[in-house]
Coordinates of C-alpha atoms and ligand atoms in Angstrom, one line a residue:
M1 CA 82.1 264.9 -92.8
M2 CA 83.2 261.1 -92.1
T3 CA 82.7 259.5 -88.3
I4 CA 86.5 259.4 -88.0
E5 CA 86.8 263.1 -88.8
R6 CA 84.1 263.9 -86.4
F7 CA 85.6 261.8 -83.7
R8 CA 88.9 263.5 -83.7
V9 CA 87.6 267.0 -83.8
L10 CA 85.5 266.4 -81.0
W11 CA 88.2 264.3 -79.2
D12 CA 90.4 267.2 -79.3
T13 CA 88.2 269.7 -77.7
L14 CA 88.3 267.3 -74.9
L15 CA 91.7 266.4 -74.7
P16 CA 93.6 269.2 -73.1
I17 CA 91.1 269.3 -69.8
G18 CA 92.9 267.8 -66.8
R19 CA 95.9 267.1 -69.1
D20 CA 99.4 266.7 -66.9
P21 CA 101.5 269.9 -68.1
D22 CA 104.6 267.6 -67.9
G23 CA 103.0 264.9 -70.0
A24 CA 102.4 262.6 -68.0
G25 CA 98.7 261.5 -68.7
W26 CA 95.3 262.9 -67.1
V27 CA 94.3 263.6 -63.7
R28 CA 90.7 264.3 -63.6
Y29 CA 89.4 263.3 -60.2
G30 CA 85.6 263.5 -59.3
F31 CA 84.4 266.8 -58.5
S32 CA 87.6 268.4 -58.8
P33 CA 88.4 271.5 -61.4
A34 CA 89.0 269.1 -64.3
D35 CA 86.1 267.3 -63.8
L36 CA 84.0 270.0 -63.6
A37 CA 85.5 271.5 -66.8
C38 CA 84.4 268.1 -68.5
R39 CA 81.1 268.5 -67.2
D40 CA 80.9 272.0 -68.7
W41 CA 82.0 271.0 -71.7
F42 CA 79.8 268.3 -72.0
T43 CA 76.7 270.6 -71.1
G44 CA 77.8 272.8 -73.8
Q45 CA 77.9 269.8 -76.5
A46 CA 74.6 268.8 -75.3
A47 CA 73.1 272.4 -75.7
A48 CA 74.8 272.5 -79.0
R49 CA 72.9 269.6 -80.1
G50 CA 69.4 270.6 -78.7
L51 CA 69.6 267.9 -76.1
T52 CA 68.1 268.7 -72.4
V53 CA 70.5 268.7 -69.8
E54 CA 69.9 267.4 -66.1
T55 CA 72.0 266.8 -63.4
D56 CA 70.6 264.2 -60.9
R57 CA 70.9 263.9 -57.2
N58 CA 73.8 262.5 -57.1
G59 CA 76.0 264.3 -59.6
N60 CA 75.5 262.2 -62.9
V61 CA 74.6 264.2 -65.7
F62 CA 72.2 263.3 -67.8
A63 CA 71.4 264.7 -71.9
W64 CA 68.5 263.8 -73.2
W65 CA 66.9 263.5 -76.7
G66 CA 63.0 263.2 -76.3
D67 CA 61.2 262.9 -73.1
P68 CA 62.8 261.7 -70.0
D69 CA 59.3 260.9 -68.2
A70 CA 58.1 259.2 -71.2
G71 CA 60.1 256.2 -69.6
D72 CA 61.8 253.1 -71.2
A73 CA 64.8 254.9 -72.3
V74 CA 68.1 253.6 -73.8
V75 CA 70.7 255.3 -72.1
T76 CA 74.5 255.2 -72.8
G77 CA 77.4 256.9 -71.5
S78 CA 80.5 256.4 -69.1
H79 CA 82.5 258.4 -67.0
F80 CA 85.2 261.6 -67.0
D81 CA 87.0 261.4 -64.2
S82 CA 90.5 259.4 -64.2
V83 CA 92.9 257.5 -62.0
P84 CA 96.1 259.8 -61.1
H85 CA 97.9 260.1 -64.1
G86 CA 95.4 258.0 -66.4
G87 CA 94.7 257.6 -69.9
A88 CA 92.5 259.6 -71.9
Y89 CA 90.1 256.9 -73.0
D90 CA 89.0 255.2 -69.9
G91 CA 85.5 256.6 -69.7
P92 CA 85.6 259.4 -71.9
L93 CA 85.7 257.4 -75.0
G94 CA 82.0 256.3 -74.0
I95 CA 80.6 259.9 -73.5
V96 CA 82.5 261.2 -76.8
S97 CA 80.8 257.9 -78.7
G98 CA 77.5 258.3 -76.9
L99 CA 77.3 261.9 -78.6
L100 CA 78.6 261.1 -81.8
A101 CA 76.4 258.2 -82.2
L102 CA 73.2 260.4 -81.4
D103 CA 74.6 262.8 -84.1
L104 CA 74.9 259.7 -86.8
L105 CA 71.4 258.4 -85.6
R106 CA 70.3 262.2 -86.6
Q107 CA 72.2 262.1 -90.2
R108 CA 70.5 258.7 -90.7
G109 CA 67.1 260.7 -90.1
V110 CA 66.0 257.7 -87.3
E111 CA 63.0 259.0 -85.3
P112 CA 63.6 257.0 -81.9
R113 CA 60.6 255.6 -80.5
R114 CA 62.2 255.5 -76.9
P115 CA 63.6 258.2 -75.1
V116 CA 67.6 258.4 -75.7
A117 CA 70.3 260.0 -73.3
V118 CA 73.8 260.1 -72.8
A119 CA 75.2 260.2 -69.5
A120 CA 78.4 261.2 -67.7
F121 CA 78.7 259.4 -64.3
A122 CA 80.2 260.4 -61.1
E123 CA 83.7 259.6 -59.5
E124 CA 83.6 256.3 -61.3
E125 CA 87.5 255.5 -60.6
G126 CA 86.9 256.0 -57.0
S127 CA 90.6 257.8 -56.9
R128 CA 89.7 260.5 -55.2
F129 CA 87.1 259.3 -52.3
G130 CA 87.7 255.2 -52.2
V131 CA 84.8 254.0 -53.3
A132 CA 84.6 253.0 -57.5
C133 CA 81.1 253.7 -59.4
L134 CA 79.9 256.3 -56.5
G135 CA 77.9 258.1 -58.7
T136 CA 76.0 254.6 -59.8
R137 CA 76.2 253.0 -56.2
L138 CA 74.3 256.3 -54.7
L139 CA 71.8 255.9 -57.7
T140 CA 70.7 252.8 -57.1
G141 CA 70.9 252.3 -53.4
A142 CA 74.1 250.6 -53.3
L143 CA 75.9 253.1 -51.1
D144 CA 74.5 254.8 -48.1
P145 CA 74.3 258.4 -48.7
D146 CA 75.4 258.8 -44.9
T147 CA 78.6 256.9 -45.1
A148 CA 78.9 258.6 -48.6
R149 CA 78.8 262.3 -47.3
A150 CA 81.5 261.3 -45.1
L151 CA 84.0 260.0 -47.3
T152 CA 87.3 262.0 -47.4
D153 CA 90.1 262.6 -49.9
S154 CA 93.7 262.9 -49.4
D155 CA 93.5 266.4 -48.2
G156 CA 90.6 265.5 -45.8
V157 CA 87.9 267.2 -47.9
T158 CA 84.6 265.2 -47.7
L159 CA 82.3 264.1 -50.4
A160 CA 80.0 266.4 -48.6
E161 CA 82.2 269.7 -49.2
A162 CA 83.3 268.7 -52.5
V163 CA 79.7 268.0 -53.9
T164 CA 78.8 271.6 -52.5
A165 CA 81.8 273.1 -53.8
A166 CA 80.4 272.1 -57.2
G167 CA 77.1 273.4 -56.5
H168 CA 74.8 270.3 -55.5
D169 CA 73.2 269.7 -52.6
P170 CA 75.2 267.3 -50.5
E171 CA 71.7 266.3 -48.3
A172 CA 70.5 265.1 -51.8
L173 CA 72.6 262.3 -52.4
G174 CA 71.1 258.9 -52.0
A175 CA 69.0 256.1 -53.8
D176 CA 66.9 257.9 -56.5
P177 CA 64.8 254.9 -57.7
P178 CA 62.1 257.5 -60.1
R179 CA 65.1 258.6 -61.9
L180 CA 66.5 254.8 -62.0
A181 CA 63.0 253.4 -63.3
R182 CA 63.3 256.0 -66.6
I183 CA 66.1 253.6 -67.7
G184 CA 65.1 250.7 -69.7
T185 CA 68.4 249.4 -71.1
F186 CA 72.1 250.8 -70.7
L187 CA 75.1 250.4 -72.7
E188 CA 78.5 251.6 -71.9
L189 CA 81.1 251.8 -74.5
H190 CA 84.5 251.7 -73.1
I191 CA 88.4 251.5 -74.3
E192 CA 89.2 247.6 -73.7
Q193 CA 91.6 247.0 -71.0
G194 CA 93.7 244.4 -72.2
R195 CA 94.8 243.0 -75.9
A196 CA 92.3 240.4 -76.3
L197 CA 90.5 242.6 -79.4
A198 CA 93.8 243.1 -80.5
D199 CA 94.7 239.2 -80.4
L200 CA 91.4 238.4 -82.2
D201 CA 91.8 241.1 -84.7
A202 CA 88.3 242.5 -84.3
P203 CA 87.8 246.5 -83.4
V204 CA 84.9 246.1 -81.4
G205 CA 83.8 243.2 -78.7
V206 CA 80.8 242.8 -76.4
A207 CA 81.3 242.5 -72.5
S208 CA 80.4 239.0 -71.3
A209 CA 80.8 239.6 -67.6
I210 CA 82.9 241.2 -65.1
W211 CA 85.4 239.7 -62.6
P212 CA 83.9 240.3 -59.1
H213 CA 86.6 242.7 -57.3
G214 CA 87.2 244.6 -54.5
R215 CA 89.4 247.0 -52.3
W216 CA 90.5 245.9 -48.9
R217 CA 93.0 248.4 -46.7
L218 CA 95.6 246.4 -45.0
D219 CA 96.7 248.7 -41.6
V220 CA 99.7 247.1 -40.0
T221 CA 100.9 248.7 -36.7
G222 CA 104.4 248.3 -34.8
E223 CA 106.8 250.6 -33.0
G224 CA 108.4 253.9 -34.7
N225 CA 111.9 254.0 -33.5
H226 CA 115.7 255.3 -34.6
A227 CA 117.0 253.6 -37.8
G228 CA 120.4 253.7 -36.6
T229 CA 119.9 252.8 -32.8
T230 CA 117.1 250.0 -32.6
R231 CA 119.0 246.7 -32.8
M232 CA 117.7 244.6 -36.0
A233 CA 116.2 241.8 -33.1
D234 CA 114.6 244.7 -31.1
R235 CA 112.6 245.9 -34.2
R236 CA 108.6 245.6 -34.6
D237 CA 108.9 246.9 -38.1
P238 CA 105.3 246.9 -40.0
M239 CA 107.1 247.8 -43.5
L240 CA 108.1 244.1 -43.4
T241 CA 104.9 242.6 -42.7
A242 CA 103.4 244.8 -45.4
A243 CA 106.4 243.7 -47.8
Y244 CA 105.8 240.2 -47.2
T245 CA 101.9 240.6 -47.7
V246 CA 102.6 242.5 -50.6
L247 CA 104.8 239.3 -52.0
A248 CA 102.2 236.8 -51.0
A249 CA 98.9 238.8 -52.4
N250 CA 100.8 238.5 -55.8
K251 CA 101.7 235.0 -55.3
E252 CA 98.2 233.7 -53.9
A253 CA 96.5 235.4 -56.9
R254 CA 98.8 233.5 -59.4
L255 CA 97.8 230.2 -57.9
R256 CA 94.0 231.2 -57.9
G257 CA 94.2 232.6 -61.5
G258 CA 93.1 235.8 -59.8
H259 CA 94.9 239.3 -59.9
A260 CA 96.2 241.1 -56.9
T261 CA 97.6 244.6 -56.5
V262 CA 98.8 246.8 -53.9
G263 CA 99.4 250.3 -55.9
R264 CA 98.9 252.8 -52.9
I265 CA 100.9 252.6 -49.6
E266 CA 100.9 255.0 -46.6
V267 CA 103.3 254.7 -43.9
T268 CA 104.0 256.6 -40.9
P269 CA 106.1 258.7 -40.0
N270 CA 107.4 258.4 -43.6
A271 CA 111.0 259.5 -42.5
T272 CA 114.2 257.8 -44.0
N273 CA 115.8 257.5 -40.7
A274 CA 112.9 256.0 -38.5
V275 CA 111.9 252.4 -38.4
P276 CA 107.7 253.3 -39.3
A277 CA 105.3 253.0 -36.7
A278 CA 102.5 251.8 -39.1
V279 CA 101.8 250.8 -42.9
S280 CA 98.7 251.2 -44.8
A281 CA 98.5 249.3 -48.0
W282 CA 95.6 248.7 -50.3
V283 CA 95.1 245.7 -51.7
D284 CA 92.8 245.7 -55.0
A285 CA 91.7 241.7 -55.5
R286 CA 90.0 240.5 -58.5
A287 CA 88.9 236.8 -59.6
P288 CA 86.7 235.0 -62.3
D289 CA 84.2 233.9 -59.6
D290 CA 83.3 234.8 -56.2
A291 CA 84.3 232.1 -54.2
T292 CA 87.9 232.4 -55.5
L293 CA 87.7 235.8 -54.9
Q294 CA 86.5 235.2 -51.2
G295 CA 89.5 232.4 -51.1
L296 CA 92.0 234.8 -52.4
V297 CA 91.4 237.6 -49.9
E298 CA 91.2 235.3 -47.3
A299 CA 94.8 233.6 -48.1
I300 CA 96.4 237.1 -48.0
R301 CA 94.9 237.8 -44.7
V302 CA 96.0 234.9 -43.2
R303 CA 99.4 235.5 -44.5
A304 CA 99.5 238.7 -43.1
A305 CA 98.7 237.9 -40.0
E306 CA 101.1 235.3 -39.6
R307 CA 104.2 237.4 -40.5
A308 CA 102.6 239.9 -38.1
G309 CA 103.1 237.3 -35.7
R310 CA 106.7 237.0 -36.7
D311 CA 107.4 240.8 -36.9
G312 CA 105.9 241.5 -33.6
T313 CA 103.5 243.8 -35.3
S314 CA 99.4 243.4 -35.7
A315 CA 97.8 243.5 -38.8
T316 CA 94.0 243.9 -39.9
M317 CA 92.4 244.0 -43.3
T318 CA 89.1 246.0 -43.9
A319 CA 87.0 246.0 -46.8
E320 CA 86.5 249.3 -48.4
S321 CA 84.5 248.3 -51.5
L322 CA 82.9 245.0 -52.6
T323 CA 81.5 244.0 -56.2
P324 CA 80.3 240.8 -57.1
V325 CA 80.2 238.9 -60.3
V326 CA 78.4 240.7 -63.3
E327 CA 77.4 238.6 -65.8
F328 CA 75.5 240.9 -68.3
D329 CA 71.8 240.3 -69.7
T330 CA 72.6 237.5 -72.2
G331 CA 69.5 238.5 -74.5
L332 CA 70.6 242.1 -75.0
R333 CA 74.4 240.6 -75.4
D334 CA 73.6 237.8 -78.1
R335 CA 71.3 240.6 -79.6
L336 CA 74.3 242.8 -79.7
T337 CA 76.9 240.1 -80.9
A338 CA 74.5 239.1 -83.8
L339 CA 73.6 242.9 -84.9
L340 CA 77.7 243.6 -84.7
G341 CA 78.3 240.7 -87.5
G342 CA 79.7 238.2 -84.9
A343 CA 81.4 240.6 -82.4
P344 CA 83.7 238.6 -80.1
A345 CA 82.5 238.6 -76.4
L346 CA 84.8 238.9 -73.6
P347 CA 84.9 238.9 -69.9
T348 CA 86.5 241.8 -68.2
G349 CA 88.2 242.3 -64.5
A350 CA 87.7 246.0 -64.5
G351 CA 84.8 247.7 -62.6
H352 CA 81.9 250.1 -64.8
D353 CA 79.0 251.6 -63.8
A354 CA 77.5 249.2 -66.0
G355 CA 78.1 246.5 -63.8
V356 CA 76.4 248.4 -60.9
L357 CA 73.6 249.3 -63.2
S358 CA 73.0 245.6 -64.6
G359 CA 71.6 244.4 -61.0
H360 CA 68.7 246.7 -62.2
V361 CA 68.2 247.3 -65.7
P362 CA 69.2 245.3 -68.8
T363 CA 72.8 246.1 -69.1
A364 CA 75.4 245.6 -72.0
M365 CA 79.1 247.0 -73.1
L366 CA 80.8 247.6 -75.8
F367 CA 85.0 247.6 -75.9
V368 CA 87.2 249.1 -78.6
R369 CA 90.3 247.7 -79.2
N370 CA 93.2 249.1 -77.6
P371 CA 96.6 247.8 -79.3
T372 CA 98.8 248.5 -76.2
G373 CA 96.5 246.3 -73.7
V374 CA 97.4 249.2 -71.3
S375 CA 94.7 250.6 -69.2
H376 CA 94.9 253.4 -66.1
A377 CA 98.2 254.7 -67.6
P378 CA 99.0 257.2 -70.6
A379 CA 99.8 254.6 -72.8
E380 CA 96.7 253.4 -72.9
G381 CA 94.9 254.2 -76.4
A382 CA 92.6 253.3 -79.3
S383 CA 93.2 254.4 -83.5
D384 CA 90.6 256.9 -84.8
A385 CA 89.6 254.3 -86.9
D386 CA 88.4 252.1 -84.3
C387 CA 87.5 254.7 -82.1
A388 CA 84.6 255.7 -85.5
A389 CA 84.1 251.9 -85.6
G390 CA 83.2 252.1 -82.1
V391 CA 80.6 255.1 -82.6
T392 CA 79.0 253.2 -85.5
A393 CA 78.4 250.3 -83.6
L394 CA 76.9 252.4 -80.8
A395 CA 74.7 253.8 -83.3
D396 CA 73.1 250.7 -85.0
V397 CA 72.7 249.1 -81.5
L398 CA 71.0 252.8 -80.1
Q399 CA 68.9 252.5 -83.2
E400 CA 67.9 248.7 -83.0
L401 CA 67.2 249.6 -79.3
A402 CA 65.4 252.5 -79.5
C403 CA 63.1 252.1 -82.6
R404 CA 61.6 248.5 -81.5
Ligands
GLV501 C1 87.9 250.8 -62.2 O1 88.3 250.9 -63.7 C2 88.5 249.4 -62.1 O2 88.2 248.5 -62.7 O3 88.9 249.5 -61.2
MN502 MN1 89.1 252.8 -64.9
MN503 MN1 86.1 253.2 -67.0

C-alpha cells in the first residue's frame, strides 16, 4: 500500500472515537472515556508494531522503538484530546503520522542508532481542567503537582480524581527529570491552524516560533435583581462590564497586532428575568512578543476597571496560565527546512506541547496544509495527499536525526 492509502486506513480506525453523534465535531476531553479509548487505540497500534508502551507519571504515553534507557531519543508525537466540538486533526494527526513514519522507516530498512518514540501527551488543550499542555507542564516541572491535583472540571471533578479513575496514581504527578532526560530531540507534526501554507502552495511547513499566549479569568460582580422592577438607573449589572470588556479586548488586540478572544462565559444565576449577580469571562490573549502581550492584557484590565467604575460593579482579572514566546531551535529548524527542500518556516499563534518541551530539549514542529485554515472547529482538515506528504517529511526527518 502507498502511504496515502495507509494513512486513510489507519485514520479511519481512529475517527469514530469521540465523534459527536450529531456531526458537530469531536469531543475528547483529557482523561474522559473518549480520550481513554484513544489511548487504548494507541496502545493497540503500538503493540501491533512491536513497540514498547510506557505511561509516565503524568499520564503521557510513549511507544518506544529501541531501548528508552539508551538516551538521546528522537521523540515525535502530539495529543488526542480536543477542544469542545473541535476538529479531528488537531493533535491526533501528529500521533497517527508518527506511527506511519515509523512504518515507513521500517519499510525502508532503516536501523536507527538512537531510540525513537511516538508520544501521546495528556490534556493539551486544557479544555477540561483549564491548563493547556498539562501533561508536558507536569513532566517538565512547569506546573506544581499540588496545584494540578486540585484543578477541577466543570462537574467539580478534580484532576486527582480523574487520574485515579483512569487507573493512574495522582500522587505520582510531577516533574520527572529522568524521563525528560531520555528525550534528545522532540518533533511535533501538527495540522496548520491558519492558511499560510495554502497561500504559499506548500503541503508542509516548519515552525519558526510560537507567539506568547495565556488565559485570564475576568470576574465581575454586581447586584442580582429583578429584570422587570429594577429601574435602569438603579442597576449594578456585571453583564454590562463584561460585554464592554469583550469589545474592548477585541479593539485593543487589533490596535496592537495581537489576538484577544472571549470564547467562554459563565453567568450567575443565568436567569432570563434577573439582572445577573456575577459574570465570569475567560480572555485568551496572544501577541507576537512578550511585551506586546503584557501591554495588551494590561490595557484590557484597565478598560474593565474603568467600566466597572461606571457600572457600580467590581472587576478582577486573574492569570490562569501564561506561556512566554517560544523560538524553536534555529539549527534544527534550518536542518529540517533544508532537508524538506526549502519548506517554508512559519510562526504560529497556537500553543503546543512542543513549545513547553522546547525549553528543555531541541524541538521542532512540522505543519501540514489546512485548506480551510479553520482550527478548533469541525471544518479543520487536510487532504489525504497532504497528510501522506506530512508522514513522508516526518519519516525523512526522523531518519536523518536517528541515524546520525
Ligand atoms: C492550543 O491549541 C491553543 O493554542 O490554545
Ligand atoms: Mn489545539
Ligand atoms: Mn494541538
